[in-house]
Every structure is written in structure tokens, then in C-alpha cells.
Amino acid sequence: MSERLNSKLEKLAEDDPKRAELQAQYQPAVWLEDAARRVGQIQAVTHSLKPIHPDAKGSSLYREPSALPPLDEMGSHALGDAFDADVVGNAAALDVYKFLKLMHQGQSLLSLATQGDADLGAALSEDTAQAAGWMAAFAGLSEARGRLSSHTLAKQLYWPVGDDPHDDAGYHLLAPLYPTSLVQRVYQTLQDDRFGEEAKAAREARKAGHWHARPVREYPHLAIQKLGGTKPQNISQLNSERRGDNLLLASLPPVWRSAEVRPVLGTVSLFKVFRHRPEARRLTQLLRRFLEGDPASNLATRTQRDEWVEALLEELMLFTAEQQTLEPGWTAEPRCELPASHRAWLDPEGVATADPVPDLMDALAQDFANWLNHELRDPLPMGDPEYLHWRKQARELFTAMEREGVL
């Protein structure tokens, strides 16, 4: 109250008669009495109607996300107990909500008022009846105003609940509301990913070719819908804080780029082709940059390293599966210079009648370990310990896939 009073007094001359009037208005008892009256002009909500149409006059709702039914789909229920409530109604009464948002010992004044906290009542007024009345008025902030209703300008849709689409009685009429608390979380997350200091540092590290603990997240084709025009506060408090920005993620179908699968010909190792795959190149670079940073020798480092190696092995399995879609026997072509183990790995049906390769999985695990050491050796000191670790990790993954029937 003192801050708001001082900000108003600063705009007035010392001899302005309005100063005394303002000082009287901001006496605690006077301001609280007025706030308890004006709180009825606003409503705390998690789902609002105004963003659907600014002139819609129906109901908005307040529902604790943790009390909503859990669903597999993304929705407000995923917010749990950590969420920002919004406020709709008379923008001139938003100062009351700012007052009720003040925190005391981990709880907002609104929460304390809802609980009928005795200490809050004593702080508000020495008159217990007056304090109880004020707290009851403040606690009503999250209650819907009047009867629940929709409006002709609100969106409505018929949702089928029966088996016969021709039966008019087999539908519920739904009036969807704008999930303002969920929208706020999405906005906060995207703003942090786009403009946060850690996000900026991560992008700088990527640009310089260095590893960074924070992943870089991009949101291509992001659209911004403005709600409320030049007066975003007329929509809601959170909309005003976002300056009316409503972020729309691009819901576009992926563009399928299917490259022709070509047999591995004219080379003495499948890894000479595998290393040029975009995902294999990306993962190898990530692993090299991570190890170049001389990370601490601890569990977190070993876990991150092994995750990237496992991703490389999974990419190798994808490459193998693509090669196995070719007509069996392609490795018999004169242009195929692959060793017997690589032929048996990529073309198992085509070489089924040839001499079997003893312990094929171990042979490929050795070749993978040698290849990865070679990829990392400049400038990292790769030797036998690293080779044995890559070989063991590859052999374990191949064995697991054999048990699952993939190999």
C-alpha cells in the first residue's frame, strides 16, 4: 500500500489538495475495506473465456490442476501444484489481486484467507468480525460469478458420446475454455529456451564447437497471436504480463525425405560409409566435444558418454536394417570389397550358404570399437582401455537385440 501511495504522490505537487485525499484512501483499514468490496469485480481463473472472444460474457473457471483427472495427453493437469493462476474482470481492481499474491511463510495471502487463518485475521483488523468478513470476501476470488453459463460468442462443439452419429441425443455440447495457466507455463518455458542466459550460453558454445550441459532447443515456424490489441489487460492479468503474446507452435506434418538405399560397394569397410550419415556425424561430434572438455571422472560423465555411444550403436542398427532391405545377394557383386564379416552382417540371407563367420557379433563389435577410437583419436588420446569399453558396450547391445529377435 505504501508503494502504491508513494507512486501516486510523486506525481502531485506538494500543495495539491488531492494528496490528503489519497493519504486518507490508503490508510490500511480504509484500503482493505475498499479492497474487500472491489474483489468481487475480479476472479481468479485457470481457464478463461475472454481469449476465445473478447466480448464473450460467459463463465471462466478456477480448477486446481492437481485436482483434474490425470490423462496421457498434455493438458492443465500436468502442471500439478506449481502453476500461475490468472485474473479476469475489471482491470482497475487488479491491485487487489497483487495484494493477495503477497507471500508469507511460503503461502499467499489468498491461500491464508481461504483457510481462514487466525493470524492473518489479527493482522488485518482488531475487529474479529470485520477481519472474518474481509477474509471471506478475499477467499471468494476463485469462485465463479453467478450461474455457470456460456455465450453466443464462445466456441461450442458437439462431442459424440454414443455409438450412433445420427442420434441427436448421443452428443454432449462442450464449451471449451482457454487454458490460461497452461499457456503461461508454455510461454515461460519458451522464453527461457529462447532468451534465457543459460540458453544463450549454450548456443554460444554450440557456435564455438564446445560442449554445454544445457541442451539447445529450437522452435521453428513459431507464430505469435496477439490477444487484446493495445489493451492486453482487458483479457487477463497474465495476458497483460505477456504483453498479449500467445505463442503458437507449428503443428505441421513432417516432410518425409526418403533417400534411396544404396548398397555398400567400392569400400573395404561399412564404417567408411556409416561415418558420413548425418546422425552418426552429429553424435560423434557431440562425444568428441564432450570428452575434449575434460569432464570430471564421475558417474554423470560415464552415463552421458555411454548414452551417446549407445545412440551411435542404434544408428548403426538402423543403417544395418536399411541395407538388409536390399535384394539378398548384393554382396556377391564384384564391386563389393567388404570383408566376410561385414558381408554377413549387412546381407545375412545372401551369404547364408557361404562359410559362416565365427562369432559375427564380436567381430562387428571389434570393428566398431576400432572405428570409434579412430574417429576420436584426433585430438584425444584413445587406446586399449577405450577400445575395450566400446567393444564391450557394442557386444552387449548386439546380444540384447539378438535376444529380442532383431538380429
mmCIF file of C-alpha atoms in Angstrom:
data_model
loop_
_atom_site.group_PDB
_atom_site.id
_atom_site.type_symbol
_atom_site.label_atom_id
_atom_site.label_comp_id
_atom_site.label_asym_id
_atom_site.label_seq_id
_atom_site.Cartn_x
_atom_site.Cartn_y
_atom_site.Cartn_z
ATOM 1 C CA MET A 1 0.000 0.000 0.000
ATOM 2 C CA SER A 2 2.842 2.366 0.825
ATOM 3 C CA GLU A 3 4.484 1.734 -2.554
ATOM 4 C CA ARG A 4 1.272 2.421 -4.465
ATOM 5 C CA LEU A 5 0.580 5.538 -2.387
ATOM 6 C CA ASN A 6 4.089 6.913 -2.878
ATOM 7 C CA SER A 7 3.982 6.285 -6.635
ATOM 8 C CA LYS A 8 0.770 8.356 -6.841
ATOM 9 C CA LEU A 9 2.024 11.118 -4.526
ATOM 10 C CA GLU A 10 5.164 11.566 -6.605
ATOM 11 C CA LYS A 11 3.010 12.782 -9.474
ATOM 12 C CA LEU A 12 1.374 15.541 -7.376
ATOM 13 C CA ALA A 13 2.704 18.880 -6.245
ATOM 14 C CA GLU A 14 3.325 19.368 -2.509
ATOM 15 C CA ASP A 15 0.377 21.767 -2.175
ATOM 16 C CA ASP A 16 -2.047 19.698 -4.255
ATOM 17 C CA PRO A 17 -5.238 19.097 -2.204
ATOM 18 C CA LYS A 18 -5.528 15.595 -3.671
ATOM 19 C CA ARG A 19 -2.565 14.495 -1.564
ATOM 20 C CA ALA A 20 -4.613 14.464 1.620
ATOM 21 C CA GLU A 21 -7.418 12.609 -0.135
ATOM 22 C CA LEU A 22 -5.003 9.939 -1.370
ATOM 23 C CA GLN A 23 -3.374 9.567 2.023
ATOM 24 C CA ALA A 24 -6.801 9.006 3.563
ATOM 25 C CA GLN A 25 -7.682 6.405 0.915
ATOM 26 C CA TYR A 26 -4.522 4.445 1.635
ATOM 27 C CA GLN A 27 -4.991 4.156 5.376
ATOM 28 C CA PRO A 28 -4.856 0.361 5.937
ATOM 29 C CA ALA A 29 -8.407 -0.030 7.256
ATOM 30 C CA VAL A 30 -9.875 2.185 4.507
ATOM 31 C CA TRP A 31 -7.949 0.481 1.704
ATOM 32 C CA LEU A 32 -8.762 -3.036 2.985
ATOM 33 C CA GLU A 33 -12.453 -2.214 3.261
ATOM 34 C CA ASP A 34 -12.419 -0.938 -0.312
ATOM 35 C CA ALA A 35 -10.392 -3.953 -1.491
ATOM 36 C CA ALA A 36 -12.891 -6.363 0.088
ATOM 37 C CA ARG A 37 -15.614 -4.605 -1.891
ATOM 38 C CA ARG A 38 -13.723 -4.471 -5.180
ATOM 39 C CA VAL A 39 -12.505 -8.079 -5.059
ATOM 40 C CA GLY A 40 -15.936 -9.072 -6.335
ATOM 41 C CA GLN A 41 -15.098 -7.314 -9.602
ATOM 42 C CA ILE A 42 -12.352 -9.806 -10.442
ATOM 43 C CA GLN A 43 -11.998 -13.589 -10.452
ATOM 44 C CA ALA A 44 -9.013 -15.920 -10.189
ATOM 45 C CA VAL A 45 -9.129 -18.490 -13.005
ATOM 46 C CA THR A 46 -7.136 -21.266 -14.613
ATOM 47 C CA HIS A 47 -9.437 -21.484 -17.645
ATOM 48 C CA SER A 48 -10.772 -18.251 -19.105
ATOM 49 C CA LEU A 49 -13.300 -17.257 -21.738
ATOM 50 C CA LYS A 50 -12.073 -13.825 -22.864
ATOM 51 C CA PRO A 51 -9.244 -15.150 -25.067
ATOM 52 C CA ILE A 52 -11.837 -17.129 -27.045
ATOM 53 C CA HIS A 53 -13.643 -13.865 -27.824
ATOM 54 C CA PRO A 54 -13.048 -10.538 -26.037
ATOM 55 C CA ASP A 55 -16.767 -9.717 -25.961
ATOM 56 C CA ALA A 56 -17.933 -13.099 -24.611
ATOM 57 C CA LYS A 57 -19.777 -12.727 -21.272
ATOM 58 C CA GLY A 58 -19.894 -16.340 -20.033
ATOM 59 C CA SER A 59 -18.160 -18.073 -17.126
ATOM 60 C CA SER A 60 -14.476 -18.636 -16.535
ATOM 61 C CA LEU A 61 -13.335 -21.344 -14.125
ATOM 62 C CA TYR A 62 -10.734 -21.951 -11.450
ATOM 63 C CA ARG A 63 -9.648 -25.579 -11.137
ATOM 64 C CA GLU A 64 -6.561 -26.732 -9.277
ATOM 65 C CA PRO A 65 -4.516 -28.659 -11.889
ATOM 66 C CA SER A 66 -3.653 -31.363 -9.360
ATOM 67 C CA ALA A 67 -7.388 -31.997 -8.842
ATOM 68 C CA LEU A 68 -8.031 -32.622 -12.552
ATOM 69 C CA PRO A 69 -8.253 -36.206 -13.845
ATOM 70 C CA PRO A 70 -4.823 -37.478 -14.976
ATOM 71 C CA LEU A 71 -4.600 -38.077 -18.721
ATOM 72 C CA ASP A 72 -1.911 -39.357 -21.065
ATOM 73 C CA GLU A 73 -2.375 -36.295 -23.263
ATOM 74 C CA MET A 74 -0.815 -32.952 -22.399
ATOM 75 C CA GLY A 75 -3.140 -30.645 -20.503
ATOM 76 C CA SER A 76 -3.535 -28.425 -17.464
ATOM 77 C CA HIS A 77 -3.454 -31.488 -15.197
ATOM 78 C CA ALA A 78 0.286 -31.802 -15.964
ATOM 79 C CA LEU A 79 1.021 -28.555 -14.071
ATOM 80 C CA GLY A 80 0.458 -30.180 -10.677
ATOM 81 C CA ASP A 81 0.778 -27.811 -7.721
ATOM 82 C CA ALA A 82 3.205 -25.422 -9.467
ATOM 83 C CA PHE A 83 1.062 -23.121 -11.572
ATOM 84 C CA ASP A 84 0.178 -19.452 -12.016
ATOM 85 C CA ALA A 85 -3.462 -18.526 -11.576
ATOM 86 C CA ASP A 86 -4.810 -15.803 -13.842
ATOM 87 C CA VAL A 87 -7.254 -12.998 -13.044
ATOM 88 C CA VAL A 88 -10.108 -11.723 -15.189
ATOM 89 C CA GLY A 89 -12.582 -8.903 -14.659
ATOM 90 C CA ASN A 90 -12.216 -5.191 -14.011
ATOM 91 C CA ALA A 91 -8.594 -4.270 -14.737
ATOM 92 C CA ALA A 92 -8.903 -1.374 -12.261
ATOM 93 C CA ALA A 93 -9.214 -3.912 -9.417
ATOM 94 C CA LEU A 94 -6.053 -5.878 -10.241
ATOM 95 C CA ASP A 95 -4.214 -4.167 -7.390
ATOM 96 C CA VAL A 96 -6.342 -6.260 -5.037
ATOM 97 C CA TYR A 97 -5.037 -9.449 -6.629
ATOM 98 C CA LYS A 98 -1.453 -8.196 -6.391
ATOM 99 C CA PHE A 99 -2.055 -7.682 -2.678
ATOM 100 C CA LEU A 100 -3.452 -11.195 -2.273
ATOM 101 C CA LYS A 101 -0.464 -12.673 -4.141
ATOM 102 C CA LEU A 102 1.928 -11.424 -1.434
ATOM 103 C CA MET A 103 3.671 -14.342 0.264
ATOM 104 C CA HIS A 104 4.021 -15.023 3.984
ATOM 105 C CA GLN A 105 5.966 -18.046 5.198
ATOM 106 C CA GLY A 106 5.543 -19.856 1.913
ATOM 107 C CA GLN A 107 1.833 -19.164 1.449
ATOM 108 C CA SER A 108 -0.009 -16.403 -0.375
ATOM 109 C CA LEU A 109 -2.404 -14.127 1.482
ATOM 110 C CA LEU A 110 -5.150 -15.545 -0.731
ATOM 111 C CA SER A 111 -4.361 -19.061 0.455
ATOM 112 C CA LEU A 112 -4.329 -17.922 4.083
ATOM 113 C CA ALA A 113 -7.640 -16.116 3.612
ATOM 114 C CA THR A 114 -9.160 -19.258 2.081
ATOM 115 C CA GLN A 115 -8.013 -21.221 5.132
ATOM 116 C CA GLY A 116 -9.454 -18.590 7.485
ATOM 117 C CA ASP A 117 -6.031 -18.162 9.072
ATOM 118 C CA ALA A 118 -6.366 -16.569 12.530
ATOM 119 C CA ASP A 119 -3.011 -14.779 12.342
ATOM 120 C CA LEU A 120 -3.971 -13.150 9.043
ATOM 121 C CA GLY A 121 -7.277 -12.071 10.551
ATOM 122 C CA ALA A 122 -5.478 -10.493 13.502
ATOM 123 C CA ALA A 123 -3.116 -8.672 11.127
ATOM 124 C CA LEU A 124 -5.990 -7.305 9.053
ATOM 125 C CA SER A 125 -8.123 -5.879 11.870
ATOM 126 C CA GLU A 126 -8.567 -5.907 15.622
ATOM 127 C CA ASP A 127 -12.291 -6.355 14.993
ATOM 128 C CA THR A 128 -12.621 -10.135 14.533
ATOM 129 C CA ALA A 129 -15.979 -9.854 12.762
ATOM 130 C CA GLN A 130 -14.603 -7.305 10.327
ATOM 131 C CA ALA A 131 -11.470 -9.403 9.703
ATOM 132 C CA ALA A 132 -13.593 -12.516 9.083
ATOM 133 C CA GLY A 133 -15.749 -10.604 6.601
ATOM 134 C CA TRP A 134 -12.744 -9.338 4.699
ATOM 135 C CA MET A 135 -11.145 -12.782 4.557
ATOM 136 C CA ALA A 136 -14.410 -14.325 3.324
ATOM 137 C CA ALA A 137 -14.570 -11.707 0.573
ATOM 138 C CA PHE A 138 -10.947 -12.322 -0.430
ATOM 139 C CA ALA A 139 -11.432 -16.110 -0.349
ATOM 140 C CA GLY A 140 -14.239 -15.765 -2.878
ATOM 141 C CA LEU A 141 -11.755 -14.605 -5.521
ATOM 142 C CA SER A 142 -11.565 -18.073 -7.121
ATOM 143 C CA GLU A 143 -15.328 -18.699 -7.114
ATOM 144 C CA ALA A 144 -17.330 -18.416 -10.330
ATOM 145 C CA ARG A 145 -19.551 -15.351 -10.543
ATOM 146 C CA GLY A 146 -23.261 -16.240 -10.768
ATOM 147 C CA ARG A 147 -24.570 -19.272 -12.597
ATOM 148 C CA LEU A 148 -22.226 -21.132 -14.928
ATOM 149 C CA SER A 149 -23.034 -20.074 -18.471
ATOM 150 C CA SER A 150 -21.681 -19.925 -21.980
ATOM 151 C CA HIS A 151 -22.267 -17.206 -24.559
ATOM 152 C CA THR A 152 -23.172 -16.888 -28.215
ATOM 153 C CA LEU A 153 -19.644 -15.616 -28.947
ATOM 154 C CA ALA A 154 -17.986 -18.552 -27.180
ATOM 155 C CA LYS A 155 -16.887 -21.616 -29.102
ATOM 156 C CA GLN A 156 -19.113 -24.675 -28.758
ATOM 157 C CA LEU A 157 -18.839 -28.153 -30.175
ATOM 158 C CA TYR A 158 -20.856 -31.346 -30.129
ATOM 159 C CA TRP A 159 -18.870 -34.273 -28.717
ATOM 160 C CA PRO A 160 -20.145 -37.777 -29.560
ATOM 161 C CA VAL A 161 -20.808 -39.994 -26.540
ATOM 162 C CA GLY A 162 -22.994 -42.625 -28.210
ATOM 163 C CA ASP A 163 -22.496 -45.214 -30.940
ATOM 164 C CA ASP A 164 -24.955 -43.771 -33.448
ATOM 165 C CA PRO A 165 -23.799 -40.500 -35.066
ATOM 166 C CA HIS A 166 -27.343 -39.967 -36.389
ATOM 167 C CA ASP A 167 -28.811 -39.891 -32.859
ATOM 168 C CA ASP A 168 -29.016 -36.244 -31.779
ATOM 169 C CA ALA A 169 -29.223 -37.361 -28.140
ATOM 170 C CA GLY A 170 -25.827 -39.061 -28.409
ATOM 171 C CA TYR A 171 -23.792 -35.882 -28.007
ATOM 172 C CA HIS A 172 -22.584 -33.607 -25.258
ATOM 173 C CA LEU A 173 -22.390 -29.911 -26.041
ATOM 174 C CA LEU A 174 -18.987 -28.673 -24.903
ATOM 175 C CA ALA A 175 -17.858 -25.079 -24.448
ATOM 176 C CA PRO A 176 -14.027 -25.142 -24.445
ATOM 177 C CA LEU A 177 -12.175 -22.545 -22.372
ATOM 178 C CA TYR A 178 -8.686 -21.132 -22.811
ATOM 179 C CA PRO A 179 -6.179 -22.950 -20.516
ATOM 180 C CA THR A 180 -4.546 -19.743 -19.349
ATOM 181 C CA SER A 181 -2.375 -21.304 -16.615
ATOM 182 C CA LEU A 182 -1.009 -23.903 -19.042
ATOM 183 C CA VAL A 183 -0.420 -21.217 -21.675
ATOM 184 C CA GLN A 184 1.571 -19.214 -19.129
ATOM 185 C CA ARG A 185 3.836 -22.196 -18.375
ATOM 186 C CA VAL A 186 4.421 -22.785 -22.087
ATOM 187 C CA TYR A 187 5.244 -19.097 -22.547
ATOM 188 C CA GLN A 188 7.691 -19.106 -19.618
ATOM 189 C CA THR A 189 9.401 -22.259 -20.905
ATOM 190 C CA LEU A 190 9.775 -20.978 -24.452
ATOM 191 C CA GLN A 191 11.010 -17.569 -23.299
ATOM 192 C CA ASP A 192 13.666 -19.238 -21.181
ATOM 193 C CA ASP A 193 14.694 -21.521 -24.046
ATOM 194 C CA ARG A 194 14.874 -18.589 -26.450
ATOM 195 C CA PHE A 195 16.233 -15.719 -24.341
ATOM 196 C CA GLY A 196 17.466 -17.147 -21.004
ATOM 197 C CA GLU A 197 21.104 -16.592 -20.055
ATOM 198 C CA GLU A 198 21.880 -20.323 -19.907
ATOM 199 C CA ALA A 199 20.202 -20.841 -23.281
ATOM 200 C CA LYS A 200 22.314 -18.049 -24.774
ATOM 201 C CA ALA A 201 25.474 -19.597 -23.308
ATOM 202 C CA ALA A 202 24.511 -22.997 -24.764
ATOM 203 C CA ARG A 203 24.028 -21.503 -28.235
ATOM 204 C CA GLU A 204 27.361 -19.704 -27.994
ATOM 205 C CA ALA A 205 29.019 -22.980 -27.007
ATOM 206 C CA ARG A 206 27.426 -24.752 -29.973
ATOM 207 C CA LYS A 207 28.562 -21.986 -32.304
ATOM 208 C CA ALA A 208 32.116 -22.277 -30.977
ATOM 209 C CA GLY A 209 32.049 -26.067 -31.235
ATOM 210 C CA HIS A 210 32.124 -26.618 -27.475
ATOM 211 C CA TRP A 211 30.045 -28.863 -25.233
ATOM 212 C CA HIS A 212 27.472 -27.357 -22.859
ATOM 213 C CA ALA A 213 25.385 -29.018 -20.154
ATOM 214 C CA ARG A 214 22.178 -27.329 -21.272
ATOM 215 C CA PRO A 215 20.558 -28.580 -24.474
ATOM 216 C CA VAL A 216 19.727 -26.054 -27.192
ATOM 217 C CA ARG A 217 16.020 -26.066 -28.016
ATOM 218 C CA GLU A 218 14.707 -24.501 -31.201
ATOM 219 C CA TYR A 219 11.088 -23.731 -32.118
ATOM 220 C CA PRO A 220 10.936 -23.281 -35.902
ATOM 221 C CA HIS A 221 7.986 -21.549 -37.547
ATOM 222 C CA LEU A 222 6.766 -20.149 -34.210
ATOM 223 C CA ALA A 223 3.760 -17.852 -34.563
ATOM 224 C CA ILE A 224 2.610 -15.152 -32.131
ATOM 225 C CA GLN A 225 -1.079 -14.335 -31.756
ATOM 226 C CA LYS A 226 -1.831 -11.001 -30.105
ATOM 227 C CA LEU A 227 -4.743 -11.048 -27.653
ATOM 228 C CA GLY A 228 -6.358 -7.808 -26.507
ATOM 229 C CA GLY A 229 -4.785 -5.498 -29.055
ATOM 230 C CA THR A 230 -3.425 -2.354 -27.406
ATOM 231 C CA LYS A 231 -5.105 -3.252 -24.100
ATOM 232 C CA PRO A 232 -3.995 -6.800 -23.231
ATOM 233 C CA GLN A 233 -5.050 -6.190 -19.607
ATOM 234 C CA ASN A 234 -8.667 -6.330 -20.755
ATOM 235 C CA ILE A 235 -8.197 -10.036 -21.459
ATOM 236 C CA SER A 236 -6.491 -11.051 -18.213
ATOM 237 C CA GLN A 237 -3.631 -10.307 -15.853
ATOM 238 C CA LEU A 238 -1.287 -12.989 -17.265
ATOM 239 C CA ASN A 239 -2.087 -11.878 -20.800
ATOM 240 C CA SER A 240 -1.037 -8.370 -19.768
ATOM 241 C CA GLU A 241 2.229 -9.717 -18.330
ATOM 242 C CA ARG A 242 2.878 -11.430 -21.667
ATOM 243 C CA ARG A 243 2.073 -8.147 -23.480
ATOM 244 C CA GLY A 244 -0.710 -10.015 -25.247
ATOM 245 C CA ASP A 245 1.625 -12.621 -26.758
ATOM 246 C CA ASN A 246 0.108 -16.053 -27.274
ATOM 247 C CA LEU A 247 2.730 -18.437 -28.700
ATOM 248 C CA LEU A 248 1.568 -20.953 -31.293
ATOM 249 C CA LEU A 249 3.796 -23.952 -32.007
ATOM 250 C CA ALA A 250 3.920 -25.110 -35.610
ATOM 251 C CA SER A 251 1.551 -28.082 -35.944
ATOM 252 C CA LEU A 252 2.893 -29.133 -39.314
ATOM 253 C CA PRO A 253 3.246 -32.680 -40.616
ATOM 254 C CA PRO A 254 6.867 -33.770 -41.035
ATOM 255 C CA VAL A 255 8.331 -33.628 -44.510
ATOM 256 C CA TRP A 256 9.434 -37.145 -45.307
ATOM 257 C CA ARG A 257 12.764 -37.261 -47.071
ATOM 258 C CA SER A 258 13.388 -40.816 -48.187
ATOM 259 C CA ALA A 259 16.819 -41.312 -49.679
ATOM 260 C CA GLU A 260 17.421 -44.284 -51.925
ATOM 261 C CA VAL A 261 19.155 -47.111 -50.072
ATOM 262 C CA ARG A 262 22.371 -47.863 -51.908
ATOM 263 C CA PRO A 263 24.486 -50.972 -51.328
ATOM 264 C CA VAL A 264 27.891 -50.523 -49.726
ATOM 265 C CA LEU A 265 30.128 -51.031 -52.732
ATOM 266 C CA GLY A 266 33.653 -49.955 -53.596
ATOM 267 C CA THR A 267 34.876 -49.741 -49.993
ATOM 268 C CA VAL A 268 36.645 -52.119 -47.634
ATOM 269 C CA SER A 269 34.592 -51.229 -44.524
ATOM 270 C CA LEU A 270 30.939 -50.450 -43.853
ATOM 271 C CA PHE A 271 32.108 -47.817 -41.350
ATOM 272 C CA LYS A 272 33.601 -45.728 -44.165
ATOM 273 C CA VAL A 273 30.013 -45.222 -45.345
ATOM 274 C CA PHE A 274 28.376 -45.198 -41.917
ATOM 275 C CA ARG A 275 30.557 -42.306 -40.688
ATOM 276 C CA HIS A 276 29.031 -39.958 -43.292
ATOM 277 C CA ARG A 277 25.453 -40.436 -42.089
ATOM 278 C CA PRO A 278 24.247 -37.106 -40.620
ATOM 279 C CA GLU A 279 23.191 -38.594 -37.283
ATOM 280 C CA ALA A 280 26.407 -40.608 -36.912
ATOM 281 C CA ARG A 281 28.453 -37.493 -37.683
ATOM 282 C CA ARG A 282 26.410 -35.407 -35.208
ATOM 283 C CA LEU A 283 26.724 -37.933 -32.380
ATOM 284 C CA THR A 284 30.448 -38.406 -32.961
ATOM 285 C CA GLN A 285 30.994 -34.643 -32.814
ATOM 286 C CA LEU A 286 28.976 -34.378 -29.590
ATOM 287 C CA LEU A 287 31.004 -37.165 -27.990
ATOM 288 C CA ARG A 288 34.311 -35.660 -29.132
ATOM 289 C CA ARG A 289 33.441 -32.180 -27.832
ATOM 290 C CA PHE A 290 32.269 -33.618 -24.540
ATOM 291 C CA LEU A 291 35.499 -35.573 -23.987
ATOM 292 C CA GLU A 292 37.645 -32.641 -25.158
ATOM 293 C CA GLY A 293 36.165 -30.625 -22.291
ATOM 294 C CA ASP A 294 37.930 -32.958 -19.836
ATOM 295 C CA PRO A 295 34.775 -33.689 -17.804
ATOM 296 C CA ALA A 296 35.037 -34.911 -14.223
ATOM 297 C CA SER A 297 35.580 -38.628 -13.773
ATOM 298 C CA ASN A 298 32.262 -39.462 -12.133
ATOM 299 C CA LEU A 299 29.027 -41.334 -12.710
ATOM 300 C CA ALA A 300 27.339 -38.455 -14.541
ATOM 301 C CA THR A 301 30.203 -38.259 -17.059
ATOM 302 C CA ARG A 302 30.232 -42.004 -17.672
ATOM 303 C CA THR A 303 26.446 -42.052 -18.092
ATOM 304 C CA GLN A 304 26.473 -39.214 -20.637
ATOM 305 C CA ARG A 305 29.355 -40.795 -22.580
ATOM 306 C CA ASP A 306 27.654 -44.196 -22.718
ATOM 307 C CA GLU A 307 24.349 -42.659 -23.802
ATOM 308 C CA TRP A 308 25.985 -41.104 -26.868
ATOM 309 C CA VAL A 309 27.815 -44.334 -27.723
ATOM 310 C CA GLU A 310 24.562 -46.269 -27.380
ATOM 311 C CA ALA A 311 22.872 -43.762 -29.699
ATOM 312 C CA LEU A 312 25.670 -44.365 -32.223
ATOM 313 C CA LEU A 313 25.109 -48.107 -31.980
ATOM 314 C CA GLU A 314 21.370 -47.634 -32.505
ATOM 315 C CA GLU A 315 22.137 -45.575 -35.619
ATOM 316 C CA LEU A 316 24.382 -48.428 -36.777
ATOM 317 C CA MET A 317 21.467 -50.838 -36.329
ATOM 318 C CA LEU A 318 19.242 -48.531 -38.392
ATOM 319 C CA PHE A 319 21.889 -48.436 -41.120
ATOM 320 C CA THR A 320 22.079 -52.255 -40.980
ATOM 321 C CA ALA A 321 18.290 -52.595 -41.252
ATOM 322 C CA GLU A 322 18.271 -50.334 -44.323
ATOM 323 C CA GLN A 323 20.954 -52.412 -46.036
ATOM 324 C CA GLN A 324 19.039 -55.593 -45.292
ATOM 325 C CA THR A 325 16.056 -54.291 -47.290
ATOM 326 C CA LEU A 326 18.122 -54.697 -50.478
ATOM 327 C CA GLU A 327 17.769 -57.771 -52.651
ATOM 328 C CA PRO A 328 19.644 -60.636 -50.926
ATOM 329 C CA GLY A 329 22.934 -61.487 -52.589
ATOM 330 C CA TRP A 330 24.057 -57.966 -53.438
ATOM 331 C CA THR A 331 27.358 -58.585 -51.619
ATOM 332 C CA ALA A 332 28.261 -61.143 -54.308
ATOM 333 C CA GLU A 333 28.779 -58.349 -56.833
ATOM 334 C CA PRO A 334 32.396 -57.907 -57.970
ATOM 335 C CA ARG A 335 32.306 -54.289 -56.813
ATOM 336 C CA CYS A 336 31.679 -55.374 -53.212
ATOM 337 C CA GLU A 337 35.021 -55.215 -51.419
ATOM 338 C CA LEU A 338 33.703 -55.730 -47.880
ATOM 339 C CA PRO A 339 35.301 -58.322 -45.596
ATOM 340 C CA ALA A 340 33.365 -61.512 -44.900
ATOM 341 C CA SER A 341 32.117 -60.291 -41.507
ATOM 342 C CA HIS A 342 30.635 -57.098 -42.968
ATOM 343 C CA ARG A 343 29.012 -59.042 -45.816
ATOM 344 C CA ALA A 344 27.399 -61.444 -43.364
ATOM 345 C CA TRP A 345 26.234 -58.528 -41.194
ATOM 346 C CA LEU A 346 24.633 -56.463 -43.955
ATOM 347 C CA ASP A 347 23.476 -59.285 -46.250
ATOM 348 C CA PRO A 348 22.732 -62.270 -43.982
ATOM 349 C CA GLU A 349 20.426 -64.023 -46.455
ATOM 350 C CA GLY A 350 22.748 -63.506 -49.397
ATOM 351 C CA VAL A 351 25.737 -65.141 -47.709
ATOM 352 C CA ALA A 352 23.822 -67.835 -45.846
ATOM 353 C CA THR A 353 25.397 -70.573 -47.922
ATOM 354 C CA ALA A 354 28.927 -69.176 -47.692
ATOM 355 C CA ASP A 355 31.397 -70.034 -44.974
ATOM 356 C CA PRO A 356 29.939 -68.819 -41.642
ATOM 357 C CA VAL A 357 31.815 -66.098 -39.792
ATOM 358 C CA PRO A 358 32.786 -67.274 -36.300
ATOM 359 C CA ASP A 359 31.305 -65.019 -33.602
ATOM 360 C CA LEU A 360 29.970 -62.409 -36.011
ATOM 361 C CA MET A 361 28.723 -60.069 -33.269
ATOM 362 C CA ASP A 362 32.139 -59.912 -31.610
ATOM 363 C CA ALA A 363 33.798 -59.241 -34.963
ATOM 364 C CA LEU A 364 31.474 -56.276 -35.585
ATOM 365 C CA ALA A 365 31.909 -55.071 -32.001
ATOM 366 C CA GLN A 366 35.703 -55.043 -32.539
ATOM 367 C CA ASP A 367 35.387 -53.154 -35.804
ATOM 368 C CA PHE A 368 33.013 -50.618 -34.217
ATOM 369 C CA ALA A 369 35.440 -50.040 -31.315
ATOM 370 C CA ASN A 370 38.368 -49.569 -33.698
ATOM 371 C CA TRP A 371 36.372 -47.163 -35.845
ATOM 372 C CA LEU A 372 35.209 -45.060 -32.872
ATOM 373 C CA ASN A 373 38.741 -44.858 -31.476
ATOM 374 C CA HIS A 374 39.937 -43.690 -34.884
ATOM 375 C CA GLU A 375 37.203 -41.029 -35.051
ATOM 376 C CA LEU A 376 38.099 -39.672 -31.608
ATOM 377 C CA ARG A 377 41.882 -40.088 -31.721
ATOM 378 C CA ASP A 378 42.454 -36.642 -33.176
ATOM 379 C CA PRO A 379 42.963 -34.868 -30.806
ATOM 380 C CA LEU A 380 42.014 -37.270 -27.966
ATOM 381 C CA PRO A 381 44.393 -39.969 -26.663
ATOM 382 C CA MET A 382 42.442 -43.140 -27.458
ATOM 383 C CA GLY A 383 43.971 -46.503 -26.572
ATOM 384 C CA ASP A 384 43.260 -50.042 -25.419
ATOM 385 C CA PRO A 385 41.074 -49.125 -22.390
ATOM 386 C CA GLU A 386 38.719 -47.116 -24.581
ATOM 387 C CA TYR A 387 38.737 -49.792 -27.279
ATOM 388 C CA LEU A 388 37.795 -52.494 -24.765
ATOM 389 C CA HIS A 389 34.972 -50.344 -23.346
ATOM 390 C CA TRP A 390 33.455 -49.565 -26.778
ATOM 391 C CA ARG A 391 33.766 -53.237 -27.750
ATOM 392 C CA LYS A 392 32.047 -54.412 -24.565
ATOM 393 C CA GLN A 393 29.234 -51.878 -24.960
ATOM 394 C CA ALA A 394 28.667 -52.864 -28.596
ATOM 395 C CA ARG A 395 28.706 -56.574 -27.817
ATOM 396 C CA GLU A 396 26.152 -56.118 -25.024
ATOM 397 C CA LEU A 397 23.779 -54.182 -27.288
ATOM 398 C CA PHE A 398 24.106 -56.717 -30.118
ATOM 399 C CA THR A 399 23.431 -59.557 -27.675
ATOM 400 C CA ALA A 400 20.338 -57.787 -26.295
ATOM 401 C CA MET A 401 18.991 -57.281 -29.813
ATOM 402 C CA GLU A 402 19.628 -60.924 -30.658
ATOM 403 C CA ARG A 403 17.547 -61.935 -27.627
ATOM 404 C CA GLU A 404 14.728 -59.652 -28.831
ATOM 405 C CA GLY A 405 14.825 -61.237 -32.284
ATOM 406 C CA VAL A 406 16.160 -58.131 -34.038
ATOM 407 C CA LEU A 407 19.396 -59.874 -35.098
#
